[in-house]
PDB file of N, CA and C in Angstrom:
ATOM      1  N   MET G   1       8.941  -7.842  16.075  1.00 42.00           N
ATOM      2  CA  MET G   1       8.885  -6.839  17.120  1.00 42.00           C
ATOM      3  C   MET G   1       7.549  -6.952  17.844  1.00 42.00           C
ATOM      4  N   GLU G   2       7.600  -7.008  19.144  1.00 49.00           N
ATOM      5  CA  GLU G   2       6.402  -7.135  19.947  1.00 49.00           C
ATOM      6  C   GLU G   2       5.892  -5.748  20.319  1.00 49.00           C
ATOM      7  N   LEU G   3       4.601  -5.523  20.099  1.00 52.00           N
ATOM      8  CA  LEU G   3       3.977  -4.259  20.462  1.00 52.00           C
ATOM      9  C   LEU G   3       3.498  -4.369  21.897  1.00 52.00           C
ATOM     10  N   LYS G   4       3.938  -3.459  22.754  1.00 53.00           N
ATOM     11  CA  LYS G   4       3.535  -3.459  24.152  1.00 53.00           C
ATOM     12  C   LYS G   4       2.845  -2.144  24.472  1.00 53.00           C
ATOM     13  N   ALA G   5       1.911  -2.216  25.388  1.00 52.00           N
ATOM     14  CA  ALA G   5       1.226  -1.009  25.842  1.00 52.00           C
ATOM     15  C   ALA G   5       2.085  -0.322  26.895  1.00 52.00           C
ATOM     16  N   ASP G   6       2.141   0.997  26.862  1.00 62.00           N
ATOM     17  CA  ASP G   6       2.854   1.753  27.893  1.00 62.00           C
ATOM     18  C   ASP G   6       1.918   2.130  29.028  1.00 62.00           C
ATOM     19  N   LYS G   7       0.644   1.922  28.811  1.00 82.00           N
ATOM     20  CA  LYS G   7      -0.375   2.276  29.788  1.00 82.00           C
ATOM     21  C   LYS G   7      -1.534   1.311  29.615  1.00 82.00           C
ATOM     22  N   LEU G   8      -2.470   1.369  30.524  1.00 91.00           N
ATOM     23  CA  LEU G   8      -3.642   0.515  30.390  1.00 91.00           C
ATOM     24  C   LEU G   8      -4.484   0.961  29.200  1.00 91.00           C
ATOM     25  N   ILE G   9      -5.086   0.000  28.558  1.00 92.00           N
ATOM     26  CA  ILE G   9      -5.947   0.267  27.403  1.00 92.00           C
ATOM     27  C   ILE G   9      -7.295   0.750  27.923  1.00 92.00           C
ATOM     28  N   THR G  10      -7.810   1.822  27.348  1.00 93.00           N
ATOM     29  CA  THR G  10      -9.054   2.431  27.818  1.00 93.00           C
ATOM     30  C   THR G  10     -10.268   1.769  27.166  1.00 93.00           C
ATOM     31  N   PRO G  11     -11.451   1.932  27.775  1.00 94.00           N
ATOM     32  CA  PRO G  11     -12.675   1.433  27.145  1.00 94.00           C
ATOM     33  C   PRO G  11     -12.889   2.017  25.739  1.00 94.00           C
ATOM     34  N   ASP G  12     -12.509   3.281  25.531  1.00 95.00           N
ATOM     35  CA  ASP G  12     -12.635   3.882  24.198  1.00 95.00           C
ATOM     36  C   ASP G  12     -11.746   3.174  23.184  1.00 95.00           C
ATOM     37  N   GLU G  13     -10.545   2.796  23.597  1.00 94.00           N
ATOM     38  CA  GLU G  13      -9.638   2.073  22.696  1.00 94.00           C
ATOM     39  C   GLU G  13     -10.178   0.682  22.380  1.00 94.00           C
ATOM     40  N   ILE G  14     -10.802   0.050  23.352  1.00 96.00           N
ATOM     41  CA  ILE G  14     -11.433  -1.253  23.112  1.00 96.00           C
ATOM     42  C   ILE G  14     -12.571  -1.092  22.109  1.00 96.00           C
ATOM     43  N   SER G  15     -13.353  -0.030  22.242  1.00 96.00           N
ATOM     44  CA  SER G  15     -14.446   0.237  21.294  1.00 96.00           C
ATOM     45  C   SER G  15     -13.926   0.444  19.879  1.00 96.00           C
ATOM     46  N   ILE G  16     -12.799   1.116  19.746  1.00 96.00           N
ATOM     47  CA  ILE G  16     -12.200   1.326  18.424  1.00 96.00           C
ATOM     48  C   ILE G  16     -11.829  -0.015  17.801  1.00 96.00           C
ATOM     49  N   VAL G  17     -11.219  -0.895  18.581  1.00 97.00           N
ATOM     50  CA  VAL G  17     -10.851  -2.225  18.082  1.00 97.00           C
ATOM     51  C   VAL G  17     -12.102  -2.980  17.629  1.00 97.00           C
ATOM     52  N   VAL G  18     -13.131  -2.991  18.461  1.00 98.00           N
ATOM     53  CA  VAL G  18     -14.372  -3.696  18.121  1.00 98.00           C
ATOM     54  C   VAL G  18     -14.988  -3.124  16.850  1.00 98.00           C
ATOM     55  N   ASN G  19     -15.055  -1.804  16.744  1.00 98.00           N
ATOM     56  CA  ASN G  19     -15.649  -1.180  15.553  1.00 98.00           C
ATOM     57  C   ASN G  19     -14.854  -1.486  14.288  1.00 98.00           C
ATOM     58  N   ARG G  20     -13.538  -1.504  14.391  1.00 98.00           N
ATOM     59  CA  ARG G  20     -12.705  -1.853  13.226  1.00 98.00           C
ATOM     60  C   ARG G  20     -12.975  -3.292  12.787  1.00 98.00           C
ATOM     61  N   LEU G  21     -13.091  -4.187  13.759  1.00 98.00           N
ATOM     62  CA  LEU G  21     -13.355  -5.591  13.431  1.00 98.00           C
ATOM     63  C   LEU G  21     -14.750  -5.767  12.839  1.00 98.00           C
ATOM     64  N   LEU G  22     -15.729  -5.072  13.391  1.00 98.00           N
ATOM     65  CA  LEU G  22     -17.086  -5.142  12.835  1.00 98.00           C
ATOM     66  C   LEU G  22     -17.107  -4.664  11.389  1.00 98.00           C
ATOM     67  N   THR G  23     -16.390  -3.597  11.108  1.00 98.00           N
ATOM     68  CA  THR G  23     -16.314  -3.076   9.740  1.00 98.00           C
ATOM     69  C   THR G  23     -15.624  -4.076   8.819  1.00 98.00           C
ATOM     70  N   ALA G  24     -14.538  -4.661   9.279  1.00 97.00           N
ATOM     71  CA  ALA G  24     -13.773  -5.600   8.448  1.00 97.00           C
ATOM     72  C   ALA G  24     -14.584  -6.836   8.091  1.00 97.00           C
ATOM     73  N   TYR G  25     -15.337  -7.348   9.034  1.00 97.00           N
ATOM     74  CA  TYR G  25     -16.058  -8.603   8.817  1.00 97.00           C
ATOM     75  C   TYR G  25     -17.526  -8.407   8.429  1.00 97.00           C
ATOM     76  N   HIS G  26     -17.974  -7.177   8.318  1.00 96.00           N
ATOM     77  CA  HIS G  26     -19.371  -6.867   7.992  1.00 96.00           C
ATOM     78  C   HIS G  26     -19.785  -7.552   6.695  1.00 96.00           C
ATOM     79  N   PRO G  27     -20.942  -8.111   6.613  1.00 96.00           N
ATOM     80  CA  PRO G  27     -22.001  -8.303   7.625  1.00 96.00           C
ATOM     81  C   PRO G  27     -21.947  -9.686   8.263  1.00 96.00           C
ATOM     82  N   ASN G  28     -20.776 -10.249   8.352  1.00 96.00           N
ATOM     83  CA  ASN G  28     -20.603 -11.650   8.724  1.00 96.00           C
ATOM     84  C   ASN G  28     -20.346 -11.876  10.218  1.00 96.00           C
ATOM     85  N   THR G  29     -20.276 -10.821  11.021  1.00 97.00           N
ATOM     86  CA  THR G  29     -19.935 -10.979  12.437  1.00 97.00           C
ATOM     87  C   THR G  29     -21.135 -11.465  13.242  1.00 97.00           C
ATOM     88  N   LYS G  30     -20.936 -12.545  13.965  1.00 98.00           N
ATOM     89  CA  LYS G  30     -21.960 -13.090  14.860  1.00 98.00           C
ATOM     90  C   LYS G  30     -21.762 -12.552  16.278  1.00 98.00           C
ATOM     91  N   SER G  31     -20.519 -12.599  16.772  1.00 98.00           N
ATOM     92  CA  SER G  31     -20.246 -12.102  18.123  1.00 98.00           C
ATOM     93  C   SER G  31     -18.760 -11.788  18.286  1.00 98.00           C
ATOM     94  N   ILE G  32     -18.479 -10.954  19.280  1.00 99.00           N
ATOM     95  CA  ILE G  32     -17.104 -10.601  19.633  1.00 99.00           C
ATOM     96  C   ILE G  32     -16.987 -10.678  21.154  1.00 99.00           C
ATOM     97  N   TYR G  33     -15.944 -11.366  21.607  1.00 99.00           N
ATOM     98  CA  TYR G  33     -15.685 -11.536  23.036  1.00 99.00           C
ATOM     99  C   TYR G  33     -14.326 -10.955  23.407  1.00 99.00           C
ATOM    100  N   LEU G  34     -14.256 -10.406  24.601  1.00 98.00           N
ATOM    101  CA  LEU G  34     -13.001  -9.989  25.216  1.00 98.00           C
ATOM    102  C   LEU G  34     -12.644 -11.050  26.249  1.00 98.00           C
ATOM    103  N   PHE G  35     -11.395 -11.493  26.241  1.00 98.00           N
ATOM    104  CA  PHE G  35     -10.948 -12.437  27.261  1.00 98.00           C
ATOM    105  C   PHE G  35      -9.546 -12.049  27.708  1.00 98.00           C
ATOM    106  N   GLY G  36      -8.987 -12.785  28.624  1.00 96.00           N
ATOM    107  CA  GLY G  36      -7.664 -12.450  29.141  1.00 96.00           C
ATOM    108  C   GLY G  36      -7.750 -11.421  30.254  1.00 96.00           C
ATOM    109  N   SER G  37      -6.636 -10.769  30.519  1.00 96.00           N
ATOM    110  CA  SER G  37      -6.534  -9.900  31.693  1.00 96.00           C
ATOM    111  C   SER G  37      -7.556  -8.763  31.709  1.00 96.00           C
ATOM    112  N   TYR G  38      -7.907  -8.219  30.557  1.00 96.00           N
ATOM    113  CA  TYR G  38      -8.900  -7.134  30.553  1.00 96.00           C
ATOM    114  C   TYR G  38     -10.290  -7.646  30.898  1.00 96.00           C
ATOM    115  N   ALA G  39     -10.614  -8.853  30.508  1.00 96.00           N
ATOM    116  CA  ALA G  39     -11.916  -9.428  30.860  1.00 96.00           C
ATOM    117  C   ALA G  39     -11.936  -9.898  32.308  1.00 96.00           C
ATOM    118  N   TRP G  40     -10.805 -10.408  32.779  1.00 94.00           N
ATOM    119  CA  TRP G  40     -10.762 -10.938  34.139  1.00 94.00           C
ATOM    120  C   TRP G  40     -10.589  -9.819  35.178  1.00 94.00           C
ATOM    121  N   GLY G  41     -10.269  -8.616  34.711  1.00 93.00           N
ATOM    122  CA  GLY G  41     -10.162  -7.481  35.621  1.00 93.00           C
ATOM    123  C   GLY G  41      -8.800  -7.290  36.260  1.00 93.00           C
ATOM    124  N   ASN G  42      -7.743  -7.857  35.652  1.00 94.00           N
ATOM    125  CA  ASN G  42      -6.413  -7.684  36.241  1.00 94.00           C
ATOM    126  C   ASN G  42      -5.350  -7.308  35.203  1.00 94.00           C
ATOM    127  N   PRO G  43      -5.646  -6.324  34.347  1.00 95.00           N
ATOM    128  CA  PRO G  43      -4.642  -5.933  33.354  1.00 95.00           C
ATOM    129  C   PRO G  43      -3.512  -5.130  33.986  1.00 95.00           C
ATOM    130  N   ASN G  44      -2.368  -5.136  33.314  1.00 93.00           N
ATOM    131  CA  ASN G  44      -1.268  -4.262  33.707  1.00 93.00           C
ATOM    132  C   ASN G  44      -0.708  -3.614  32.440  1.00 93.00           C
ATOM    133  N   GLU G  45       0.346  -2.838  32.583  1.00 89.00           N
ATOM    134  CA  GLU G  45       0.892  -2.090  31.446  1.00 89.00           C
ATOM    135  C   GLU G  45       1.416  -2.995  30.330  1.00 89.00           C
ATOM    136  N   ASP G  46       1.700  -4.258  30.630  1.00 90.00           N
ATOM    137  CA  ASP G  46       2.183  -5.201  29.618  1.00 90.00           C
ATOM    138  C   ASP G  46       1.060  -6.014  28.977  1.00 90.00           C
ATOM    139  N   SER G  47      -0.174  -5.799  29.414  1.00 92.00           N
ATOM    140  CA  SER G  47      -1.308  -6.572  28.899  1.00 92.00           C
ATOM    141  C   SER G  47      -1.705  -6.115  27.504  1.00 92.00           C
ATOM    142  N   ASP G  48      -2.144  -7.083  26.707  1.00 94.00           N
ATOM    143  CA  ASP G  48      -2.716  -6.759  25.405  1.00 94.00           C
ATOM    144  C   ASP G  48      -4.205  -7.093  25.455  1.00 94.00           C
ATOM    145  N   LEU G  49      -4.904  -6.770  24.380  1.00 96.00           N
ATOM    146  CA  LEU G  49      -6.306  -7.155  24.271  1.00 96.00           C
ATOM    147  C   LEU G  49      -6.361  -8.543  23.660  1.00 96.00           C
ATOM    148  N   ASP G  50      -7.163  -9.405  24.251  1.00 98.00           N
ATOM    149  CA  ASP G  50      -7.404 -10.731  23.707  1.00 98.00           C
ATOM    150  C   ASP G  50      -8.846 -10.744  23.220  1.00 98.00           C
ATOM    151  N   ILE G  51      -9.016 -10.939  21.924  1.00 98.00           N
ATOM    152  CA  ILE G  51     -10.327 -10.832  21.292  1.00 98.00           C
ATOM    153  C   ILE G  51     -10.639 -12.114  20.528  1.00 98.00           C
ATOM    154  N   MET G  52     -11.873 -12.613  20.697  1.00 99.00           N
ATOM    155  CA  MET G  52     -12.364 -13.721  19.885  1.00 99.00           C
ATOM    156  C   MET G  52     -13.535 -13.215  19.052  1.00 99.00           C
ATOM    157  N   VAL G  53     -13.455 -13.436  17.747  1.00 98.00           N
ATOM    158  CA  VAL G  53     -14.523 -13.060  16.824  1.00 98.00           C
ATOM    159  C   VAL G  53     -15.173 -14.342  16.318  1.00 98.00           C
ATOM    160  N   VAL G  54     -16.501 -14.376  16.307  1.00 98.00           N
ATOM    161  CA  VAL G  54     -17.235 -15.498  15.732  1.00 98.00           C
ATOM    162  C   VAL G  54     -17.965 -14.975  14.497  1.00 98.00           C
ATOM    163  N   LEU G  55     -17.702 -15.630  13.366  1.00 98.00           N
ATOM    164  CA  LEU G  55     -18.318 -15.251  12.096  1.00 98.00           C
ATOM    165  C   LEU G  55     -19.474 -16.189  11.768  1.00 98.00           C
ATOM    166  N   LYS G  56     -20.475 -15.668  11.086  1.00 97.00           N
ATOM    167  CA  LYS G  56     -21.638 -16.477  10.723  1.00 97.00           C
ATOM    168  C   LYS G  56     -21.261 -17.613   9.783  1.00 97.00           C
ATOM    169  N   GLU G  57     -20.344 -17.346   8.868  1.00 93.00           N
ATOM    170  CA  GLU G  57     -19.934 -18.382   7.916  1.00 93.00           C
ATOM    171  C   GLU G  57     -18.497 -18.146   7.476  1.00 93.00           C
ATOM    172  N   ALA G  58     -17.900 -19.195   6.943  1.00 88.00           N
ATOM    173  CA  ALA G  58     -16.519 -19.104   6.455  1.00 88.00           C
ATOM    174  C   ALA G  58     -16.518 -18.509   5.060  1.00 88.00           C
ATOM    175  N   GLN G  59     -15.894 -17.372   4.911  1.00 84.00           N
ATOM    176  CA  GLN G  59     -15.736 -16.760   3.595  1.00 84.00           C
ATOM    177  C   GLN G  59     -14.289 -16.866   3.139  1.00 84.00           C
ATOM    178  N   GLN G  60     -13.414 -17.280   4.055  1.00 83.00           N
ATOM    179  CA  GLN G  60     -11.984 -17.414   3.774  1.00 83.00           C
ATOM    180  C   GLN G  60     -11.435 -18.554   4.620  1.00 83.00           C
ATOM    181  N   ASN G  61     -10.215 -18.983   4.303  1.00 92.00           N
ATOM    182  CA  ASN G  61      -9.594 -20.008   5.145  1.00 92.00           C
ATOM    183  C   ASN G  61      -9.217 -19.379   6.493  1.00 92.00           C
ATOM    184  N   PRO G  62      -8.948 -20.212   7.512  1.00 92.00           N
ATOM    185  CA  PRO G  62      -8.689 -19.677   8.865  1.00 92.00           C
ATOM    186  C   PRO G  62      -7.576 -18.635   8.925  1.00 92.00           C
ATOM    187  N   HIS G  63      -6.486 -18.858   8.226  1.00 95.00           N
ATOM    188  CA  HIS G  63      -5.376 -17.896   8.250  1.00 95.00           C
ATOM    189  C   HIS G  63      -5.807 -16.548   7.674  1.00 95.00           C
ATOM    190  N   LYS G  64      -6.478 -16.561   6.536  1.00 95.00           N
ATOM    191  CA  LYS G  64      -6.911 -15.309   5.901  1.00 95.00           C
ATOM    192  C   LYS G  64      -7.931 -14.566   6.751  1.00 95.00           C
ATOM    193  N   ARG G  65      -8.762 -15.306   7.483  1.00 96.00           N
ATOM    194  CA  ARG G  65      -9.737 -14.659   8.369  1.00 96.00           C
ATOM    195  C   ARG G  65      -9.027 -13.822   9.427  1.00 96.00           C
ATOM    196  N   VAL G  66      -8.001 -14.395  10.041  1.00 97.00           N
ATOM    197  CA  VAL G  66      -7.260 -13.686  11.093  1.00 97.00           C
ATOM    198  C   VAL G  66      -6.483 -12.514  10.503  1.00 97.00           C
ATOM    199  N   VAL G  67      -5.839 -12.727   9.368  1.00 97.00           N
ATOM    200  CA  VAL G  67      -5.082 -11.653   8.710  1.00 97.00           C
ATOM    201  C   VAL G  67      -5.999 -10.481   8.397  1.00 97.00           C
ATOM    202  N   LYS G  68      -7.211 -10.766   7.950  1.00 97.00           N
ATOM    203  CA  LYS G  68      -8.177  -9.701   7.654  1.00 97.00           C
ATOM    204  C   LYS G  68      -8.436  -8.843   8.895  1.00 97.00           C
ATOM    205  N   GLY G  69      -8.564  -9.472  10.043  1.00 97.00           N
ATOM    206  CA  GLY G  69      -8.779  -8.740  11.285  1.00 97.00           C
ATOM    207  C   GLY G  69      -7.588  -7.890  11.669  1.00 97.00           C
ATOM    208  N   TYR G  70      -6.392  -8.461  11.571  1.00 97.00           N
ATOM    209  CA  TYR G  70      -5.187  -7.688  11.899  1.00 97.00           C
ATOM    210  C   TYR G  70      -4.991  -6.518  10.937  1.00 97.00           C
ATOM    211  N   LYS G  71      -5.319  -6.712   9.667  1.00 97.00           N
ATOM    212  CA  LYS G  71      -5.220  -5.599   8.709  1.00 97.00           C
ATOM    213  C   LYS G  71      -6.163  -4.469   9.097  1.00 97.00           C
ATOM    214  N   ALA G  72      -7.334  -4.820   9.603  1.00 97.00           N
ATOM    215  CA  ALA G  72      -8.301  -3.802  10.029  1.00 97.00           C
ATOM    216  C   ALA G  72      -7.791  -3.000  11.223  1.00 97.00           C
ATOM    217  N   LEU G  73      -6.872  -3.586  11.980  1.00 97.00           N
ATOM    218  CA  LEU G  73      -6.352  -2.920  13.176  1.00 97.00           C
ATOM    219  C   LEU G  73      -5.069  -2.145  12.918  1.00 97.00           C
ATOM    220  N   ARG G  74      -4.613  -2.147  11.679  1.00 95.00           N
ATOM    221  CA  ARG G  74      -3.399  -1.379  11.343  1.00 95.00           C
ATOM    222  C   ARG G  74      -3.584   0.091  11.689  1.00 95.00           C
ATOM    223  N   GLY G  75      -2.521   0.676  12.189  1.00 91.00           N
ATOM    224  CA  GLY G  75      -2.550   2.112  12.459  1.00 91.00           C
ATOM    225  C   GLY G  75      -3.021   2.473  13.852  1.00 91.00           C
ATOM    226  N   ILE G  76      -3.561   1.521  14.581  1.00 90.00           N
ATOM    227  CA  ILE G  76      -3.917   1.820  15.969  1.00 90.00           C
ATOM    228  C   ILE G  76      -2.863   1.164  16.853  1.00 90.00           C
ATOM    229  N   MET G  77      -2.572   1.785  17.942  1.00 86.00           N
ATOM    230  CA  MET G  77      -1.468   1.337  18.793  1.00 86.00           C
ATOM    231  C   MET G  77      -1.963   0.511  19.980  1.00 86.00           C
ATOM    232  N   THR G  78      -3.012  -0.247  19.767  1.00 88.00           N
ATOM    233  CA  THR G  78      -3.543  -1.109  20.809  1.00 88.00           C
ATOM    234  C   THR G  78      -3.094  -2.536  20.525  1.00 88.00           C
ATOM    235  N   PRO G  79      -2.160  -3.077  21.315  1.00 92.00           N
ATOM    236  CA  PRO G  79      -1.709  -4.447  21.066  1.00 92.00           C
ATOM    237  C   PRO G  79      -2.863  -5.432  21.252  1.00 92.00           C
ATOM    238  N   THR G  80      -3.080  -6.273  20.259  1.00 95.00           N
ATOM    239  CA  THR G  80      -4.244  -7.153  20.245  1.00 95.00           C
ATOM    240  C   THR G  80      -3.864  -8.544  19.761  1.00 95.00           C
ATOM    241  N   ASP G  81      -4.354  -9.558  20.470  1.00 97.00           N
ATOM    242  CA  ASP G  81      -4.294 -10.940  20.006  1.00 97.00           C
ATOM    243  C   ASP G  81      -5.694 -11.307  19.540  1.00 97.00           C
ATOM    244  N   LEU G  82      -5.776 -11.945  18.398  1.00 98.00           N
ATOM    245  CA  LEU G  82      -7.058 -12.175  17.746  1.00 98.00           C
ATOM    246  C   LEU G  82      -7.244 -13.650  17.431  1.00 98.00           C
ATOM    247  N   ILE G  83      -8.418 -14.174  17.778  1.00 98.00           N
ATOM    248  CA  ILE G  83      -8.845 -15.519  17.395  1.00 98.00           C
ATOM    249  C   ILE G  83     -10.127 -15.341  16.596  1.00 98.00           C
ATOM    250  N   VAL G  84     -10.234 -16.020  15.455  1.00 98.00           N
ATOM    251  CA  VAL G  84     -11.431 -15.895  14.615  1.00 98.00           C
ATOM    252  C   VAL G  84     -11.949 -17.292  14.284  1.00 98.00           C
ATOM    253  N   TYR G  85     -13.192 -17.556  14.664  1.00 97.00           N
ATOM    254  CA  TYR G  85     -13.852 -18.829  14.376  1.00 97.00           C
ATOM    255  C   TYR G  85     -15.099 -18.583  13.544  1.00 97.00           C
ATOM    256  N   THR G  86     -15.503 -19.597  12.793  1.00 97.00           N
ATOM    257  CA  THR G  86     -16.827 -19.564  12.179  1.00 97.00           C
ATOM    258  C   THR G  86     -17.819 -20.034  13.243  1.00 97.00           C
ATOM    259  N   GLU G  87     -19.087 -19.783  13.011  1.00 97.00           N
ATOM    260  CA  GLU G  87     -20.107 -20.231  13.957  1.00 97.00           C
ATOM    261  C   GLU G  87     -20.082 -21.758  14.090  1.00 97.00           C
ATOM    262  N   GLU G  88     -19.833 -22.444  12.996  1.00 96.00           N
ATOM    263  CA  GLU G  88     -19.752 -23.911  13.023  1.00 96.00           C
ATOM    264  C   GLU G  88     -18.582 -24.377  13.900  1.00 96.00           C
ATOM    265  N   GLU G  89     -17.420 -23.761  13.735  1.00 96.00           N
ATOM    266  CA  GLU G  89     -16.255 -24.103  14.558  1.00 96.00           C
ATOM    267  C   GLU G  89     -16.523 -23.792  16.031  1.00 96.00           C
ATOM    268  N   TYR G  90     -17.127 -22.638  16.263  1.00 97.00           N
ATOM    269  CA  TYR G  90     -17.460 -22.171  17.608  1.00 97.00           C
ATOM    270  C   TYR G  90     -18.371 -23.172  18.320  1.00 97.00           C
ATOM    271  N   LYS G  91     -19.434 -23.597  17.645  1.00 97.00           N
ATOM    272  CA  LYS G  91     -20.380 -24.541  18.253  1.00 97.00           C
ATOM    273  C   LYS G  91     -19.704 -25.878  18.559  1.00 97.00           C
ATOM    274  N   LYS G  92     -18.839 -26.305  17.678  1.00 97.00           N
ATOM    275  CA  LYS G  92     -18.107 -27.560  17.893  1.00 97.00           C
ATOM    276  C   LYS G  92     -17.184 -27.438  19.111  1.00 97.00           C
ATOM    277  N   LEU G  93     -16.477 -26.324  19.213  1.00 97.00           N
ATOM    278  CA  LEU G  93     -15.558 -26.111  20.332  1.00 97.00           C
ATOM    279  C   LEU G  93     -16.287 -25.964  21.665  1.00 97.00           C
ATOM    280  N   LEU G  94     -17.497 -25.413  21.638  1.00 96.00           N
ATOM    281  CA  LEU G  94     -18.258 -25.254  22.880  1.00 96.00           C
ATOM    282  C   LEU G  94     -18.611 -26.594  23.510  1.00 96.00           C
ATOM    283  N   LYS G  95     -18.658 -27.642  22.702  1.00 96.00           N
ATOM    284  CA  LYS G  95     -18.972 -28.977  23.224  1.00 96.00           C
ATOM    285  C   LYS G  95     -17.834 -29.545  24.069  1.00 96.00           C
ATOM    286  N   ASP G  96     -16.638 -29.024  23.898  1.00 96.00           N
ATOM    287  CA  ASP G  96     -15.473 -29.458  24.674  1.00 96.00           C
ATOM    288  C   ASP G  96     -15.321 -28.532  25.875  1.00 96.00           C
ATOM    289  N   GLU G  97     -15.619 -29.042  27.047  1.00 94.00           N
ATOM    290  CA  GLU G  97     -15.604 -28.188  28.237  1.00 94.00           C
ATOM    291  C   GLU G  97     -14.222 -27.636  28.573  1.00 94.00           C
ATOM    292  N   PHE G  98     -13.164 -28.205  27.985  1.00 96.00           N
ATOM    293  CA  PHE G  98     -11.804 -27.753  28.269  1.00 96.00           C
ATOM    294  C   PHE G  98     -11.221 -26.873  27.164  1.00 96.00           C
ATOM    295  N   SER G  99     -12.022 -26.542  26.169  1.00 97.00           N
ATOM    296  CA  SER G  99     -11.506 -25.722  25.065  1.00 97.00           C
ATOM    297  C   SER G  99     -11.366 -24.263  25.492  1.00 97.00           C
ATOM    298  N   LEU G 100     -10.438 -23.571  24.848  1.00 96.00           N
ATOM    299  CA  LEU G 100     -10.277 -22.138  25.090  1.00 96.00           C
ATOM    300  C   LEU G 100     -11.574 -21.407  24.767  1.00 96.00           C
ATOM    301  N   CYS G 101     -12.222 -21.804  23.700  1.00 97.00           N
ATOM    302  CA  CYS G 101     -13.481 -21.173  23.290  1.00 97.00           C
ATOM    303  C   CYS G 101     -14.518 -21.262  24.409  1.00 97.00           C
ATOM    304  N   ASN G 102     -14.662 -22.430  24.992  1.00 96.00           N
ATOM    305  CA  ASN G 102     -15.610 -22.625  26.082  1.00 96.00           C
ATOM    306  C   ASN G 102     -15.256 -21.730  27.269  1.00 96.00           C
ATOM    307  N   HIS G 103     -13.980 -21.652  27.598  1.00 96.00           N
ATOM    308  CA  HIS G 103     -13.520 -20.798  28.701  1.00 96.00           C
ATOM    309  C   HIS G 103     -13.830 -19.327  28.415  1.00 96.00           C
ATOM    310  N   ILE G 104     -13.607 -18.899  27.182  1.00 98.00           N
ATOM    311  CA  ILE G 104     -13.875 -17.509  26.807  1.00 98.00           C
ATOM    312  C   ILE G 104     -15.350 -17.184  26.975  1.00 98.00           C
ATOM    313  N   VAL G 105     -16.217 -18.068  26.512  1.00 97.00           N
ATOM    314  CA  VAL G 105     -17.659 -17.825  26.600  1.00 97.00           C
ATOM    315  C   VAL G 105     -18.113 -17.778  28.061  1.00 97.00           C
ATOM    316  N   LYS G 106     -17.562 -18.651  28.888  1.00 96.00           N
ATOM    317  CA  LYS G 106     -17.969 -18.698  30.301  1.00 96.00           C
ATOM    318  C   LYS G 106     -17.393 -17.554  31.127  1.00 96.00           C
ATOM    319  N   GLU G 107     -16.137 -17.185  30.860  1.00 95.00           N
ATOM    320  CA  GLU G 107     -15.437 -16.241  31.725  1.00 95.00           C
ATOM    321  C   GLU G 107     -15.154 -14.879  31.089  1.00 95.00           C
ATOM    322  N   GLY G 108     -15.291 -14.800  29.773  1.00 97.00           N
ATOM    323  CA  GLY G 108     -14.995 -13.554  29.076  1.00 97.00           C
ATOM    324  C   GLY G 108     -16.175 -12.599  29.082  1.00 97.00           C
ATOM    325  N   LYS G 109     -16.009 -11.516  28.371  1.00 98.00           N
ATOM    326  CA  LYS G 109     -17.067 -10.505  28.252  1.00 98.00           C
ATOM    327  C   LYS G 109     -17.499 -10.413  26.797  1.00 98.00           C
ATOM    328  N   LYS G 110     -18.794 -10.555  26.579  1.00 98.00           N
ATOM    329  CA  LYS G 110     -19.322 -10.414  25.225  1.00 98.00           C
ATOM    330  C   LYS G 110     -19.425  -8.922  24.919  1.00 98.00           C
ATOM    331  N   LEU G 111     -18.742  -8.496  23.869  1.00 98.00           N
ATOM    332  CA  LEU G 111     -18.728  -7.084  23.484  1.00 98.00           C
ATOM    333  C   LEU G 111     -19.715  -6.777  22.370  1.00 98.00           C
ATOM    334  N   TYR G 112     -20.104  -7.819  21.622  1.00 98.00           N
ATOM    335  CA  TYR G 112     -21.023  -7.623  20.494  1.00 98.00           C
ATOM    336  C   TYR G 112     -21.723  -8.940  20.205  1.00 98.00           C
ATOM    337  N   GLU G 113     -23.012  -8.844  19.871  1.00 97.00           N
ATOM    338  CA  GLU G 113     -23.744 -10.015  19.376  1.00 97.00           C
ATOM    339  C   GLU G 113     -24.785  -9.558  18.370  1.00 97.00           C
ATOM    340  N   CYS G 114     -24.861 -10.291  17.281  1.00 92.00           N
ATOM    341  CA  CYS G 114     -25.825  -9.982  16.230  1.00 92.00           C
ATOM    342  C   CYS G 114     -27.034 -10.869  16.399  1.00 92.00           C
TER     343      CYS G 114
END
């Protein structure tokens, strides 16, 4: 079942998502970025939040890292797509000018940095 927003997501709802993710990954969070329609300034009622989290180090395999983030977002009705990289993965991806990670850093909005 796909979760869709019936209205635009508010800045307060974005803050709730960020705070939940910071709590879930504490103290390992390096940065959090918003990308997609909310970052580009053209969201609509069908838009979800697109979030990239960068962790200082790998404490779990890639799948478990993402699952941990989604578990932290349980109970809130903000549809969210989540990408989670380690700092090592992030730095490697930044070297590829065509990577999604590179695009997010250049065009997205940084919501948190440690």
